[in-house]
Short mmCIF file of C-alpha atoms in Angstrom, two decimals:
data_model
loop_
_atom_site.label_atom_id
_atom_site.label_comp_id
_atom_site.label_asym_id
_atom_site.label_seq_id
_atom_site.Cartn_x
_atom_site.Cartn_y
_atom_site.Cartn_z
CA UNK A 1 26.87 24.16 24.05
CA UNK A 2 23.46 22.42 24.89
CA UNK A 3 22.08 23.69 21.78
CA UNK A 4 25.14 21.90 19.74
CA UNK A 5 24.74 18.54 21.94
CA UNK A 6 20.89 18.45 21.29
CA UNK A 7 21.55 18.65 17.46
CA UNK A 8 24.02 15.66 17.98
CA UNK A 9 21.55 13.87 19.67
CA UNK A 10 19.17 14.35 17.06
CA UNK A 11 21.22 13.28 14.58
CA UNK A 12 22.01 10.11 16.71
CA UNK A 13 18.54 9.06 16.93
CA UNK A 14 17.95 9.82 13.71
CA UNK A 15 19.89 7.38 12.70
CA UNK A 16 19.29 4.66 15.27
CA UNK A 17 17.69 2.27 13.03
CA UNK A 18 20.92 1.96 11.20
CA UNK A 19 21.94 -1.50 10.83
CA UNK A 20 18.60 -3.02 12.15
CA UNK A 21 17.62 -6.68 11.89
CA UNK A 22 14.34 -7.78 10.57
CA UNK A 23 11.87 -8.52 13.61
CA UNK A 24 10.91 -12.47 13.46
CA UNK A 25 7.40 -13.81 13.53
CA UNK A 26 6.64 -16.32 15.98
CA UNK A 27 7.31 -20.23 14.61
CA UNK A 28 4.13 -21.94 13.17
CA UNK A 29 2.84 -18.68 11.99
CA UNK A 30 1.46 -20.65 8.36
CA UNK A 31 -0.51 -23.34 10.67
CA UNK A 32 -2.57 -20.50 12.14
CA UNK A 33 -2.81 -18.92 9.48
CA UNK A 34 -4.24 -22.50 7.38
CA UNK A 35 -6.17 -22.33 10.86
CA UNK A 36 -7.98 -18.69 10.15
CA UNK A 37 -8.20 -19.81 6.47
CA UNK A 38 -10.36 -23.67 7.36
CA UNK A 39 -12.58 -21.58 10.21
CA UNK A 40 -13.39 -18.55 7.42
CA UNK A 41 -14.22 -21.47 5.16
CA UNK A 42 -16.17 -23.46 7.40
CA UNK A 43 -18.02 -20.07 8.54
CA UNK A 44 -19.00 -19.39 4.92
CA UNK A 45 -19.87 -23.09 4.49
CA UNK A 46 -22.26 -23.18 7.21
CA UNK A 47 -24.04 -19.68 6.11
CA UNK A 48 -24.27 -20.91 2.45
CA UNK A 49 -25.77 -23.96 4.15
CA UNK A 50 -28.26 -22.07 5.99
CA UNK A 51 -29.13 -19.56 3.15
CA UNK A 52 -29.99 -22.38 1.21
CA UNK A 53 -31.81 -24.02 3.84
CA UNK A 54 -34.25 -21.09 4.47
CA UNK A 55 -34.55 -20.17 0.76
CA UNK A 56 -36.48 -23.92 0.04
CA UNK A 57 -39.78 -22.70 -0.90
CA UNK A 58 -41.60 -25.29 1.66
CA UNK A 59 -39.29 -23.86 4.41
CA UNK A 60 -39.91 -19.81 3.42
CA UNK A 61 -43.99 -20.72 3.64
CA UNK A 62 -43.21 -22.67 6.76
CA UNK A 63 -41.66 -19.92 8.46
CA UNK A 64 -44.24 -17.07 6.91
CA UNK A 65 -47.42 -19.17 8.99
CA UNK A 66 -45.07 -19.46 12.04
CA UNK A 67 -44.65 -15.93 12.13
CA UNK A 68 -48.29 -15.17 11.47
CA UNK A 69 -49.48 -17.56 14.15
CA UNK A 70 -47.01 -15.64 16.77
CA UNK A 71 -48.89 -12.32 15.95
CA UNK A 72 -52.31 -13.97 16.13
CA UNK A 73 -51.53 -15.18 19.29
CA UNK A 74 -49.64 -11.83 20.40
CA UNK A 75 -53.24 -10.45 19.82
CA UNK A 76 -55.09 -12.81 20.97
CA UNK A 77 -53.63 -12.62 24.02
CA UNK A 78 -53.44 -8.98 23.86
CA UNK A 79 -57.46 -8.75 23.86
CA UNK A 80 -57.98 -11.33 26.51
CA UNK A 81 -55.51 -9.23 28.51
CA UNK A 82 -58.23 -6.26 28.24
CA UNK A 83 -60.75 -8.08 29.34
CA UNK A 84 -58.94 -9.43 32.53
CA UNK A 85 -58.33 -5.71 33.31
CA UNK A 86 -61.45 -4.53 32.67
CA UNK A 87 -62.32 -6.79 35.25
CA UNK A 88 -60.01 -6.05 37.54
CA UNK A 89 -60.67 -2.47 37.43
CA UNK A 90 -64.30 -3.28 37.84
CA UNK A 91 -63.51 -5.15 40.89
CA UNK A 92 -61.57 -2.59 42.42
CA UNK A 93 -63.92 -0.25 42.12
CA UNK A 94 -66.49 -2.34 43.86
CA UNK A 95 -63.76 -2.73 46.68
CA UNK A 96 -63.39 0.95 46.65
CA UNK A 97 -66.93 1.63 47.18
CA UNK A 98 -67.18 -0.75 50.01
CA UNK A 99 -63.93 1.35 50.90
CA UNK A 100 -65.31 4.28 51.26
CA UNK A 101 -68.58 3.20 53.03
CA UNK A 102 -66.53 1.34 55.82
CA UNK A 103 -65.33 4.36 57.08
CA UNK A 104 -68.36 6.42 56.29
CA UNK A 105 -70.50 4.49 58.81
CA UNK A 106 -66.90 4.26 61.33
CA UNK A 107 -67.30 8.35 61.06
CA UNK A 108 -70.92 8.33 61.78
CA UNK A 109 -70.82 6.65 64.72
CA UNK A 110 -70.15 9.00 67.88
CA UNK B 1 10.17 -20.94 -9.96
CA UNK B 2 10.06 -17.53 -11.14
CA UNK B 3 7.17 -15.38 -9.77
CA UNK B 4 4.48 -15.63 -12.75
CA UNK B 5 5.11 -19.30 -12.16
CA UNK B 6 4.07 -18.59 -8.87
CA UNK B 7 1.61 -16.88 -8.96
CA UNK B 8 0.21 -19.17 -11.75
CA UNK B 9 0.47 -22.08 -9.16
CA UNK B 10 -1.19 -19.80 -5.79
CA UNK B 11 -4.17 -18.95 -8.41
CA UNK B 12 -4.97 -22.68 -8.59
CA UNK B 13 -5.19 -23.18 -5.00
CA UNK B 14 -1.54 -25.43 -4.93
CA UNK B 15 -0.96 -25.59 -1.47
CA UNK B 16 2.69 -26.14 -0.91
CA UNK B 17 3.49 -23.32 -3.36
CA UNK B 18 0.92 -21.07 -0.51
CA UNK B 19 3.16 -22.75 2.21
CA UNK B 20 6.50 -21.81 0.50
CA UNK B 21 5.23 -17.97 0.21
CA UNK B 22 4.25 -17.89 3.94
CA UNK B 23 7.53 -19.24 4.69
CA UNK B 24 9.42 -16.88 2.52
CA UNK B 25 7.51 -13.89 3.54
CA UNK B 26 6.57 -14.17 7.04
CA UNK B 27 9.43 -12.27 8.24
CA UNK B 28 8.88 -9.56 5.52
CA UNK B 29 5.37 -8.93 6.21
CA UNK B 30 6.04 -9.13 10.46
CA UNK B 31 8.63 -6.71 10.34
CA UNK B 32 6.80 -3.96 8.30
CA UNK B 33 3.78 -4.57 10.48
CA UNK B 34 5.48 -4.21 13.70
CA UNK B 35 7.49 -1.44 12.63
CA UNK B 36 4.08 0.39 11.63
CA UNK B 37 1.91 -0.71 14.95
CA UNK B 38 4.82 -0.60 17.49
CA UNK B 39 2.90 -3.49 18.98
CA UNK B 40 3.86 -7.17 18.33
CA UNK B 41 0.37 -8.80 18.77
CA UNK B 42 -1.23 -6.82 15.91
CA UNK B 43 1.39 -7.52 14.15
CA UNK B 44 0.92 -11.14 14.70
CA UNK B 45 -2.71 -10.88 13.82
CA UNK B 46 -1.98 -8.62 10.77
CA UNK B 47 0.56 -11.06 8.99
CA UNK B 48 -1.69 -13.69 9.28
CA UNK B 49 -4.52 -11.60 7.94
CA UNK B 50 -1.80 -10.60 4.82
CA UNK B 51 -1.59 -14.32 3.99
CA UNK B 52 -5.38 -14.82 4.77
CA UNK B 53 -5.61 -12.58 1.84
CA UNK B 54 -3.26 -13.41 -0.12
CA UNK B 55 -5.05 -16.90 -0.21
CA UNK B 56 -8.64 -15.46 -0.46
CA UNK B 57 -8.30 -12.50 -3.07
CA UNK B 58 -5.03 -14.37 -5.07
CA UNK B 59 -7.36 -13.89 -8.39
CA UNK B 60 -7.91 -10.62 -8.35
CA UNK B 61 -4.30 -10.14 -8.14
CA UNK B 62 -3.57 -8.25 -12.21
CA UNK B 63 0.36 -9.05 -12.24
CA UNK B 64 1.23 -5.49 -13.11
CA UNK B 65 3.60 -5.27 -10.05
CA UNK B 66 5.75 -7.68 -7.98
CA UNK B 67 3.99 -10.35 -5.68
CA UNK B 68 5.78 -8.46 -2.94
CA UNK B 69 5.11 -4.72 -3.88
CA UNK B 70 0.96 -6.45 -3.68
CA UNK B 71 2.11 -8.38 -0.43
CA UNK B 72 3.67 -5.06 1.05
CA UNK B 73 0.99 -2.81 0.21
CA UNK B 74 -1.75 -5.25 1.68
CA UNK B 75 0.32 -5.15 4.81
CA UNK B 76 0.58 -1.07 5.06
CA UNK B 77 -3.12 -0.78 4.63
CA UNK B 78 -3.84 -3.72 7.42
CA UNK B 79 -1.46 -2.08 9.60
CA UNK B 80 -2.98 1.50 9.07
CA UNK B 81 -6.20 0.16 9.67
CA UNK B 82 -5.55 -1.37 12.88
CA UNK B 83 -4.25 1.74 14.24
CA UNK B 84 -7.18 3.98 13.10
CA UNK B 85 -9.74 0.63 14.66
CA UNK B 86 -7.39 1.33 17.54
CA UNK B 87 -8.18 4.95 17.79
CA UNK B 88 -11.55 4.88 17.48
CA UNK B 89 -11.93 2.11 20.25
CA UNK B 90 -9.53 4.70 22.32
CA UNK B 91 -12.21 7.18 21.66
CA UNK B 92 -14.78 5.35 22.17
CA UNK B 93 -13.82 3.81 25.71
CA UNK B 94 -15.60 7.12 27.74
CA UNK B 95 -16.82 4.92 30.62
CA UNK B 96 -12.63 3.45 30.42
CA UNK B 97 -11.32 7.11 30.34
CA UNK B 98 -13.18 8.15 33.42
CA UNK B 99 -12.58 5.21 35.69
CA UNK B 100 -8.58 5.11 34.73
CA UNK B 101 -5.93 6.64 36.36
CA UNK B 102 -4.04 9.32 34.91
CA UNK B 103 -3.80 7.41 31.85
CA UNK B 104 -1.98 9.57 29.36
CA UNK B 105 -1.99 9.73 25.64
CA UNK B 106 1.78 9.72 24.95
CA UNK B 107 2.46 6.39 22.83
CA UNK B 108 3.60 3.66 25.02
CA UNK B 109 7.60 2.88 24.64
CA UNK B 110 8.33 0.15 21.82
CA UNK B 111 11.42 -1.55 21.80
CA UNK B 112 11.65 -3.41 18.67
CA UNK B 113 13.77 -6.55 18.52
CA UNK B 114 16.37 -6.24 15.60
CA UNK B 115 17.56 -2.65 16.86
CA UNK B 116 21.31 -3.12 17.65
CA UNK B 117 21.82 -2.85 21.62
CA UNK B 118 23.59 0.59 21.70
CA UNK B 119 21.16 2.27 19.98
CA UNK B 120 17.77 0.67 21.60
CA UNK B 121 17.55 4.06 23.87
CA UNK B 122 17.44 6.66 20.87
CA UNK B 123 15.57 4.49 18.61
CA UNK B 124 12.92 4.34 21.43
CA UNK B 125 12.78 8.07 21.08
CA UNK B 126 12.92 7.63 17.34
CA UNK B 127 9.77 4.89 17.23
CA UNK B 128 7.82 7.55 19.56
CA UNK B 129 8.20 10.57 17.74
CA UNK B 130 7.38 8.57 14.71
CA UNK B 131 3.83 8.38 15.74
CA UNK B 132 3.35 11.53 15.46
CA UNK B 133 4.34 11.95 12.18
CA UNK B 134 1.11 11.87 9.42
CA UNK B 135 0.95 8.23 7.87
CA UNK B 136 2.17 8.72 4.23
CA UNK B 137 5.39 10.05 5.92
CA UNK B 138 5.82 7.50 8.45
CA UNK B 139 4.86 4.87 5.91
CA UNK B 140 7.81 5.79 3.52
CA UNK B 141 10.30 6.30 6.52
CA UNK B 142 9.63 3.69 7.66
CA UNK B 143 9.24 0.97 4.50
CA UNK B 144 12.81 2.91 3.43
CA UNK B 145 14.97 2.44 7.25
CA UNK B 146 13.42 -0.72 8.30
CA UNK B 147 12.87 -2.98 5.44
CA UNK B 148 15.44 -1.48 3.75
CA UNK B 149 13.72 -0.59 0.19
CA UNK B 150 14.35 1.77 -2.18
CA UNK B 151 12.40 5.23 -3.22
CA UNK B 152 10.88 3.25 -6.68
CA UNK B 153 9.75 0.44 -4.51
CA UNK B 154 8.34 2.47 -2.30
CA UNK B 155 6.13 4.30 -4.43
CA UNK B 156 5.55 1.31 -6.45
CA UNK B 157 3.94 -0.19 -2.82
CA UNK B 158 2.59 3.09 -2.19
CA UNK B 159 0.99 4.29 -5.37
CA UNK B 160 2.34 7.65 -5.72
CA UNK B 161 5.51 8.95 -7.99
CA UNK B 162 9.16 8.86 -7.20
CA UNK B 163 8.92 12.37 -6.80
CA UNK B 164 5.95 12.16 -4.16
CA UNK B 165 8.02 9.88 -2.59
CA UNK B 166 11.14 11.91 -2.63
CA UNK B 167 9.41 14.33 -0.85
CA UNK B 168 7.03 12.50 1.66
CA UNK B 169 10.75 11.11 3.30
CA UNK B 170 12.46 15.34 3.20
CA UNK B 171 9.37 15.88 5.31
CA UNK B 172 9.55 13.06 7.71
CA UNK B 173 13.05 14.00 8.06
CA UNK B 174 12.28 17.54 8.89
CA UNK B 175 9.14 16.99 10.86
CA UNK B 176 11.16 14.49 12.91
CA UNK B 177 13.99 16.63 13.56
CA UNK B 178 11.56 18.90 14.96
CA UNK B 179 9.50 16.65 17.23
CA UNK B 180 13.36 15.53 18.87
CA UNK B 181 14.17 18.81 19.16
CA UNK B 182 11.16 19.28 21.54
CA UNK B 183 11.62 15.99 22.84
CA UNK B 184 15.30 16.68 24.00
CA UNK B 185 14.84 20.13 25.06
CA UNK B 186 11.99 19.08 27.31
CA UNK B 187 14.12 15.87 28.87
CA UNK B 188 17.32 16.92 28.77
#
């Protein structure tokens, strides 16, 4: 009995999307879609604009001494960094070694 | 206007020809989407991405089918994207997965509008166990019970044979008669 009521229900839903309506888009669908169509335009305008920007001979050789100037100062910087350590670590040995003696003479006295 | 009129006029960029399309087709193009995602915002953003390209790739377009067939094949392949873009984000989301709660894979309940009232319920049932059928199937179920087309046009949109097609829906049927059997045996 179940078994015969579960095949009818089957069936049923089966054919549940007998006599359905078309679903509706929402109203002004075209003006966002002219919308999505101006911004893609506009984003390809503005990257064409750019590309041809950068691709200007005077702008490429521009931006090729910028970026070697950055690494000459990167290492520049870099070796002047060294030296500042090797300083520092000089220093702090010194204050070690005064360190050290501090409580050498502190443990020789009775 | 006939359609290689048409399509003559979209090719050189005539505006209120693009505008009489979008009008003519919107509800076309929603339906199938919605009926594919189960989800009326991607629809939404899928239409308008059918007409987006519609307007961008109109010149590739070769004429050798109907300006719908192209429109409803542009659609299925949007639509079946979004849902695999879906899935991967849903596989993706591991940090989301562990800090939800008991969230459960079972396709949410979709309720689409132009189902007549006394069969909403089943149809429910219908639109979930049609997710689990694989896509060519529910493709050509669906493109046949919702939009209403025939077996040629739907192997013209999906690029297959009548015969293909013939057998993609015997499957879906079957399949689907399976998947409600479970269904109802479970619920009942």
């Amino acid at each position: 009995m179940q078994k015969r009521s579960i095949e009818k229900l089957v069936e049923e839903t089966l054919d549940s999307l007998e006599g359905a309506k078309r679903a509706e888009a929402k109203p002004f669908l075209l003006t966002r879609v002219l919308a999505k169509i101006n911004s893609g335009e506009e984003t390809a305008n503005a990257w064409t604009r750019i590309s041809v920007f950068l691709s200007k001979p005077a702008v490429a050789l521009a931006g090729l001494l910028l970026i070697i100037l950055i690494n000459a100062a990167i290492i520049f910087s870099n070796t002047k960094g060294n030296e500042n350590i090797q300083n520092m670590n000089s220093s702090k040995d010194e204050f070690a070694v005064n360190v050290l003696s501090i409580y050498e003479s502190e443990n020789q006295e009775p | 206007m006939d359609q290689l009129e048409i399509i003559a006029k979209l090719k050189q960029g005539d505006k209120t020809v693009y505008t009489e399309v979008v009008e003519q087709w919107q509800h076309m193009i929603y339906n199938t989407a919605l009926s594919i995602v189960q989800n009326g915002e991607d629809a939404e953003d899928i239409t308008q991405d059918v007409f987006v390209s519609l307007y961008e790739r109109i010149q590739s377009f070769r004429e050798e089918s109907a300006l719908s067939t192209w429109l409803y094949s542009i659609t299925v392949r949007k639509a079946l994207d979004n849902e695999k873009r879906k899935a991967r984000q849903k596989r993706g989301g591991f940090l989301q997965r562990i800090f939800s709660v008991n969230e459960s894979d079972e396709p949410v309940n979709f309720n689409h509008p132009g189902i007549l009232l006394d069969n909403k319920e089943n149809a429910t049932v219908l639109f979930k166990a049609l997710k689990k059928l694989p896509d060519k199937q529910r493709v050509a179920f669906t493109l046949h019970k919702m939009e209403g087309l025939s077996y040629q046009q739907i192997a013209a949109i999906m690029d297959t044979s009548l015969y293909a097609i013939e057998s993609l829906q015997v499957r879906a049927k079957n399949n689907l008669k399976k998947i409600l059997k479970e269904y109802y045996e479970q619920h009942l």
